[in-house]
mmCIF file of C-alpha atoms in Angstrom:
data_model
loop_
_atom_site.group_PDB
_atom_site.id
_atom_site.type_symbol
_atom_site.label_atom_id
_atom_site.label_comp_id
_atom_site.label_asym_id
_atom_site.label_seq_id
_atom_site.Cartn_x
_atom_site.Cartn_y
_atom_site.Cartn_z
ATOM 1 C CA MET Y 1 0.000 0.000 0.000
ATOM 2 C CA GLN Y 2 1.193 3.513 -0.819
ATOM 3 C CA TYR Y 3 1.231 5.825 2.197
ATOM 4 C CA ARG Y 4 1.524 9.601 2.245
ATOM 5 C CA ASN Y 5 2.637 12.241 4.696
ATOM 6 C CA GLY Y 6 -0.220 13.400 6.943
ATOM 7 C CA GLN Y 7 -2.405 10.392 6.195
ATOM 8 C CA ARG Y 8 -4.611 9.247 9.084
ATOM 9 C CA LEU Y 9 -5.286 5.599 9.830
ATOM 10 C CA PRO Y 10 -8.434 4.901 11.895
ATOM 11 C CA PRO Y 11 -8.314 2.238 14.641
ATOM 12 C CA GLU Y 12 -10.230 -0.220 12.438
ATOM 13 C CA SER Y 13 -7.942 0.276 9.412
ATOM 14 C CA PRO Y 14 -6.519 -2.784 7.597
ATOM 15 C CA GLU Y 15 -3.176 -2.112 9.259
ATOM 16 C CA ARG Y 16 -4.667 -3.524 12.510
ATOM 17 C CA LEU Y 17 -3.008 -0.949 14.746
ATOM 18 C CA GLY Y 18 -5.981 -0.808 17.113
ATOM 19 C CA VAL Y 19 -5.535 2.949 17.656
ATOM 20 C CA ALA Y 20 -5.968 6.098 15.602
ATOM 21 C CA ALA Y 21 -2.654 6.968 13.938
ATOM 22 C CA ARG Y 22 -1.226 9.741 11.784
ATOM 23 C CA LEU Y 23 1.725 9.354 9.409
ATOM 24 C CA SER Y 24 4.405 12.044 9.547
ATOM 25 C CA VAL Y 25 7.576 12.590 7.516
ATOM 26 C CA ASN Y 26 10.444 14.337 9.293
ATOM 27 C CA PRO Y 27 13.572 14.577 7.108
ATOM 28 C CA ARG Y 28 15.651 15.238 10.238
ATOM 29 C CA ALA Y 29 14.587 11.965 11.853
ATOM 30 C CA ARG Y 30 17.382 9.408 12.049
ATOM 31 C CA ARG Y 31 15.131 6.431 12.678
ATOM 32 C CA LEU Y 32 11.542 5.247 12.732
ATOM 33 C CA SER Y 33 9.688 6.396 15.830
ATOM 34 C CA ILE Y 34 6.264 6.702 17.440
ATOM 35 C CA ARG Y 35 4.992 9.683 19.405
ATOM 36 C CA ILE Y 36 1.739 9.833 21.340
ATOM 37 C CA ASP Y 37 -0.314 12.968 20.688
ATOM 38 C CA ALA Y 38 -2.453 13.014 23.836
ATOM 39 C CA ARG Y 39 -4.361 16.100 22.750
ATOM 40 C CA ALA Y 40 -5.476 14.567 19.446
ATOM 41 C CA GLY Y 41 -5.877 11.095 20.948
ATOM 42 C CA GLU Y 42 -3.712 9.433 18.317
ATOM 43 C CA ALA Y 43 -0.296 7.945 17.708
ATOM 44 C CA VAL Y 44 2.046 9.792 15.345
ATOM 45 C CA LEU Y 45 4.176 7.431 13.231
ATOM 46 C CA ILE Y 46 7.342 9.252 12.171
ATOM 47 C CA ALA Y 47 9.631 8.292 9.289
ATOM 48 C CA PRO Y 48 12.581 10.146 7.708
ATOM 49 C CA SER Y 49 11.059 9.956 4.209
ATOM 50 C CA GLU Y 50 7.779 9.117 2.510
ATOM 51 C CA ARG Y 51 9.176 5.866 1.104
ATOM 52 C CA LYS Y 52 9.830 4.754 4.704
ATOM 53 C CA LEU Y 53 6.217 5.232 5.794
ATOM 54 C CA ALA Y 54 5.378 1.598 5.086
ATOM 55 C CA ASP Y 55 8.264 0.595 7.350
ATOM 56 C CA VAL Y 56 7.027 2.744 10.230
ATOM 57 C CA VAL Y 57 3.531 1.293 9.857
ATOM 58 C CA ALA Y 58 5.007 -2.202 10.098
ATOM 59 C CA PHE Y 59 7.023 -1.094 13.125
ATOM 60 C CA ALA Y 60 3.865 0.322 14.733
ATOM 61 C CA ARG Y 61 2.133 -3.057 14.422
ATOM 62 C CA THR Y 62 4.735 -4.477 16.816
ATOM 63 C CA LYS Y 63 3.990 -1.643 19.258
ATOM 64 C CA ALA Y 64 0.181 -1.833 19.149
ATOM 65 C CA ALA Y 65 -0.188 -2.798 22.820
ATOM 66 C CA TRP Y 66 2.207 -0.034 23.910
ATOM 67 C CA MET Y 67 0.285 2.568 21.898
ATOM 68 C CA ARG Y 68 -3.042 1.488 23.392
ATOM 69 C CA GLU Y 69 -1.611 1.708 26.913
ATOM 70 C CA ARG Y 70 -0.128 5.173 26.374
ATOM 71 C CA LEU Y 71 -3.332 6.538 24.860
ATOM 72 C CA ALA Y 72 -5.394 5.049 27.698
ATOM 73 C CA GLU Y 73 -3.188 6.991 30.141
ATOM 74 C CA ARG Y 74 -3.591 10.344 28.397
ATOM 75 C CA VAL Y 75 -4.781 13.298 30.402
ATOM 76 C CA HIS Y 76 -8.288 14.520 29.647
ATOM 77 C CA GLY Y 77 -9.039 18.195 29.300
ATOM 78 C CA THR Y 78 -9.755 20.467 32.258
ATOM 79 C CA PRO Y 79 -12.360 23.088 31.283
ATOM 80 C CA LEU Y 80 -11.895 26.741 32.165
ATOM 81 C CA GLU Y 81 -15.168 27.178 34.021
ATOM 82 C CA PRO Y 82 -16.320 28.520 37.392
ATOM 83 C CA GLY Y 83 -15.364 26.155 40.190
ATOM 84 C CA ALA Y 84 -12.386 24.660 38.384
ATOM 85 C CA VAL Y 85 -8.961 24.723 40.038
ATOM 86 C CA ILE Y 86 -6.096 25.452 37.637
ATOM 87 C CA ASP Y 87 -2.430 25.837 38.483
ATOM 88 C CA LEU Y 88 -0.971 29.318 37.976
ATOM 89 C CA PHE Y 89 2.729 29.893 38.734
ATOM 90 C CA GLY Y 90 2.616 26.323 40.092
ATOM 91 C CA ARG Y 91 -0.071 27.168 42.674
ATOM 92 C CA PRO Y 92 -3.676 25.839 42.624
ATOM 93 C CA THR Y 93 -5.900 28.758 41.612
ATOM 94 C CA ARG Y 94 -9.692 28.698 41.826
ATOM 95 C CA LEU Y 95 -11.830 30.111 39.010
ATOM 96 C CA VAL Y 96 -14.855 32.141 40.131
ATOM 97 C CA GLY Y 97 -17.631 33.612 38.006
ATOM 98 C CA VAL Y 98 -18.768 37.070 39.109
ATOM 99 C CA GLY Y 99 -21.408 37.840 36.495
ATOM 100 C CA GLY Y 100 -21.373 40.728 34.060
ATOM 101 C CA ALA Y 101 -18.835 41.078 31.286
ATOM 102 C CA GLY Y 102 -15.723 42.103 33.216
ATOM 103 C CA ALA Y 103 -12.258 40.879 32.301
ATOM 104 C CA ALA Y 104 -10.626 38.151 34.373
ATOM 105 C CA ARG Y 105 -8.400 39.327 37.218
ATOM 106 C CA LEU Y 106 -6.154 37.593 39.721
ATOM 107 C CA ILE Y 107 -6.743 38.308 43.414
ATOM 108 C CA ASP Y 108 -5.525 36.933 46.725
ATOM 109 C CA GLY Y 109 -8.343 34.929 48.318
ATOM 110 C CA ALA Y 110 -8.609 33.797 51.909
ATOM 111 C CA ASP Y 111 -7.645 30.249 50.862
ATOM 112 C CA GLY Y 112 -5.176 31.122 48.115
ATOM 113 C CA PRO Y 113 -5.134 32.789 44.706
ATOM 114 C CA VAL Y 114 -8.438 33.265 42.874
ATOM 115 C CA ILE Y 115 -9.256 34.315 39.326
ATOM 116 C CA GLN Y 116 -12.542 36.221 39.093
ATOM 117 C CA SER Y 117 -14.125 36.752 35.708
ATOM 118 C CA GLY Y 118 -17.322 37.799 34.051
ATOM 119 C CA GLY Y 119 -18.886 36.063 31.098
ATOM 120 C CA GLU Y 120 -20.546 32.700 30.738
ATOM 121 C CA GLY Y 121 -19.544 29.508 28.957
ATOM 122 C CA GLU Y 122 -17.008 30.184 26.190
ATOM 123 C CA ALA Y 123 -16.916 33.891 27.069
ATOM 124 C CA PHE Y 124 -15.784 33.052 30.622
ATOM 125 C CA ALA Y 125 -13.121 30.645 29.351
ATOM 126 C CA ARG Y 126 -11.866 33.186 26.806
ATOM 127 C CA ARG Y 127 -11.460 35.882 29.466
ATOM 128 C CA VAL Y 128 -9.523 33.529 31.739
ATOM 129 C CA GLU Y 129 -7.293 32.385 28.884
ATOM 130 C CA ASN Y 130 -6.625 36.013 27.931
ATOM 131 C CA LEU Y 131 -5.507 36.700 31.503
ATOM 132 C CA PHE Y 132 -3.132 33.726 31.369
ATOM 133 C CA LYS Y 133 -1.709 35.034 28.096
ATOM 134 C CA ARG Y 134 -1.162 38.511 29.549
ATOM 135 C CA LEU Y 135 0.613 37.074 32.574
ATOM 136 C CA ALA Y 136 2.699 34.798 30.348
ATOM 137 C CA ARG Y 137 3.818 37.710 28.194
ATOM 138 C CA GLN Y 138 4.742 39.768 31.245
ATOM 139 C CA VAL Y 139 6.804 37.005 32.848
ATOM 140 C CA LEU Y 140 8.411 35.599 29.709
ATOM 141 C CA VAL Y 141 9.402 38.983 28.287
ATOM 142 C CA GLU Y 142 11.055 39.875 31.598
ATOM 143 C CA ARG Y 143 12.956 36.554 31.830
ATOM 144 C CA THR Y 144 13.896 36.697 28.148
ATOM 145 C CA ASP Y 145 15.358 40.181 28.578
ATOM 146 C CA HIS Y 146 17.246 38.996 31.662
ATOM 147 C CA HIS Y 147 18.909 36.111 29.811
ATOM 148 C CA LEU Y 148 19.631 38.291 26.772
ATOM 149 C CA ARG Y 149 21.518 40.730 29.001
ATOM 150 C CA THR Y 150 23.460 37.885 30.600
ATOM 151 C CA LEU Y 151 24.644 36.685 27.185
ATOM 152 C CA GLY Y 152 25.166 40.169 25.760
ATOM 153 C CA GLN Y 153 22.535 39.541 23.096
ATOM 154 C CA ARG Y 154 20.449 42.158 21.319
ATOM 155 C CA PRO Y 155 16.663 42.364 21.939
ATOM 156 C CA VAL Y 156 14.301 39.927 20.238
ATOM 157 C CA LYS Y 157 10.640 39.975 19.279
ATOM 158 C CA VAL Y 158 8.583 37.847 21.702
ATOM 159 C CA SER Y 159 5.185 36.396 20.809
ATOM 160 C CA ILE Y 160 2.776 34.274 22.820
ATOM 161 C CA ALA Y 161 0.919 31.387 21.159
ATOM 162 C CA ASP Y 162 -1.023 28.228 21.950
ATOM 163 C CA THR Y 163 0.893 25.418 20.299
ATOM 164 C CA LYS Y 164 -0.248 21.797 20.453
ATOM 165 C CA SER Y 165 2.813 20.390 22.155
ATOM 166 C CA ARG Y 166 5.871 22.625 21.819
ATOM 167 C CA TRP Y 167 6.757 25.024 24.618
ATOM 168 C CA GLY Y 168 8.719 27.459 22.555
ATOM 169 C CA SER Y 169 10.664 28.120 19.388
ATOM 170 C CA CYS Y 170 13.463 30.471 18.409
ATOM 171 C CA SER Y 171 14.261 31.904 14.973
ATOM 172 C CA PRO Y 172 17.803 33.317 15.195
ATOM 173 C CA HIS Y 173 17.714 34.659 11.628
ATOM 174 C CA ASN Y 174 14.923 37.130 12.393
ATOM 175 C CA ARG Y 175 15.558 37.308 16.143
ATOM 176 C CA SER Y 176 12.148 36.168 17.265
ATOM 177 C CA ILE Y 177 11.046 33.823 20.041
ATOM 178 C CA ARG Y 178 7.608 32.289 20.434
ATOM 179 C CA TYR Y 179 6.329 30.789 23.680
ATOM 180 C CA SER Y 180 3.309 28.746 24.671
ATOM 181 C CA TRP Y 181 1.294 30.700 27.234
ATOM 182 C CA ARG Y 182 0.620 27.426 29.057
ATOM 183 C CA VAL Y 183 4.034 27.460 30.729
ATOM 184 C CA ILE Y 184 2.641 30.175 33.037
ATOM 185 C CA MET Y 185 0.833 27.364 34.845
ATOM 186 C CA ALA Y 186 4.189 25.795 35.756
ATOM 187 C CA PRO Y 187 6.385 26.866 38.687
ATOM 188 C CA PRO Y 188 8.297 30.106 37.940
ATOM 189 C CA ALA Y 189 11.649 28.283 37.739
ATOM 190 C CA VAL Y 190 10.294 26.156 34.872
ATOM 191 C CA ALA Y 191 9.131 29.228 32.939
ATOM 192 C CA ASP Y 192 12.540 30.787 33.536
ATOM 193 C CA TYR Y 193 14.211 27.647 32.167
ATOM 194 C CA LEU Y 194 12.044 27.837 29.038
ATOM 195 C CA ALA Y 195 13.143 31.431 28.434
ATOM 196 C CA ALA Y 196 16.779 30.402 28.908
ATOM 197 C CA HIS Y 197 16.292 27.426 26.577
ATOM 198 C CA GLU Y 198 15.061 29.626 23.732
ATOM 199 C CA VAL Y 199 17.534 32.471 24.287
ATOM 200 C CA ALA Y 200 20.403 29.969 24.207
ATOM 201 C CA HIS Y 201 19.364 29.062 20.651
ATOM 202 C CA LEU Y 202 20.501 32.533 19.586
ATOM 203 C CA VAL Y 203 24.017 31.291 20.372
ATOM 204 C CA HIS Y 204 23.667 27.690 19.168
ATOM 205 C CA ALA Y 205 20.751 26.709 16.910
ATOM 206 C CA ASP Y 206 21.136 23.004 17.745
ATOM 207 C CA HIS Y 207 21.022 20.919 20.931
ATOM 208 C CA SER Y 208 24.727 20.190 21.018
ATOM 209 C CA PRO Y 209 26.793 19.954 24.216
ATOM 210 C CA ALA Y 210 27.893 23.544 23.550
ATOM 211 C CA TYR Y 211 24.249 24.619 23.486
ATOM 212 C CA TRP Y 212 23.444 22.899 26.790
ATOM 213 C CA SER Y 213 26.482 24.531 28.382
ATOM 214 C CA VAL Y 214 24.927 27.916 27.577
ATOM 215 C CA VAL Y 215 21.637 26.841 29.168
ATOM 216 C CA GLN Y 216 23.526 25.651 32.243
ATOM 217 C CA ARG Y 217 25.275 29.008 32.468
ATOM 218 C CA LEU Y 218 21.870 30.692 32.560
ATOM 219 C CA VAL Y 219 19.893 28.449 34.931
ATOM 220 C CA GLY Y 220 22.283 25.895 36.387
ATOM 221 C CA ASP Y 221 21.224 22.250 36.300
ATOM 222 C CA HIS Y 222 18.456 22.214 33.677
ATOM 223 C CA ARG Y 223 17.571 18.540 34.017
ATOM 224 C CA PRO Y 224 14.921 18.951 36.764
ATOM 225 C CA PHE Y 225 13.068 21.529 34.658
ATOM 226 C CA ARG Y 226 13.118 19.340 31.563
ATOM 227 C CA LYS Y 227 11.889 16.406 33.650
ATOM 228 C CA TRP Y 228 9.081 18.531 35.101
ATOM 229 C CA LEU Y 229 7.840 19.467 31.637
ATOM 230 C CA ARG Y 230 7.986 15.864 30.402
ATOM 231 C CA GLU Y 231 5.955 14.632 33.358
ATOM 232 C CA ASN Y 232 3.478 17.502 33.733
ATOM 233 C CA GLY Y 233 3.331 18.979 30.250
ATOM 234 C CA PRO Y 234 0.422 16.856 28.974
ATOM 235 C CA ALA Y 235 -1.785 18.078 31.826
ATOM 236 C CA LEU Y 236 -1.000 21.717 31.013
ATOM 237 C CA HIS Y 237 -1.708 21.192 27.328
ATOM 238 C CA ALA Y 238 -5.068 19.627 28.258
ATOM 239 C CA VAL Y 239 -6.333 22.672 30.175
ATOM 240 C CA GLY Y 240 -9.238 24.322 28.412
ATOM 241 C CA ARG Y 241 -9.469 21.599 25.745
#
């Protein structure tokens, strides 16, 4: 069978994978691999070229049980609605509806931080998400500027987005950095690490030992922060889904 990049295979497809899967070509990939996209609820089968897609499908057949287990463990979405408790700066923060059409705001409650917002349904969720984005921009711009000064780098353009899985990206050629606003839910040290991670790419565009030495210069031992994102990232990406 001829496969193509981006093709989706349903669980009941003739390939007998037992899970929903998507084929992906990544020319930089050195081997066949499988990634679980918890948000989409599917496995992503990655090959270095389109002619290798049949090979990665065959490889996925041998990993059918593993894929089913990983997808069964995926984190389900947490809605942004009154009564929900969402982490902000690593602290549980309660969402409270106050009626009207006012913007969301963060206050100190008797039992911890509280986000109060007007609006109902999607309007409430949109106001809360906008607050998270504003806070993310404020924090990430400040930490980005801090690490730029440490490395003697010129200013960059910072943008805030809502990517499916990536936490950030850096384009050294046009001096721009893009962050996922969702990192604002993580402890501040993790957000600081993310800023350092992207700023370091202005010095080294790869993930070579030289690159990681720059990150270490900025934040010290980066391994705990990377581990935190691996273990908790899916839950943050599920918020509001």
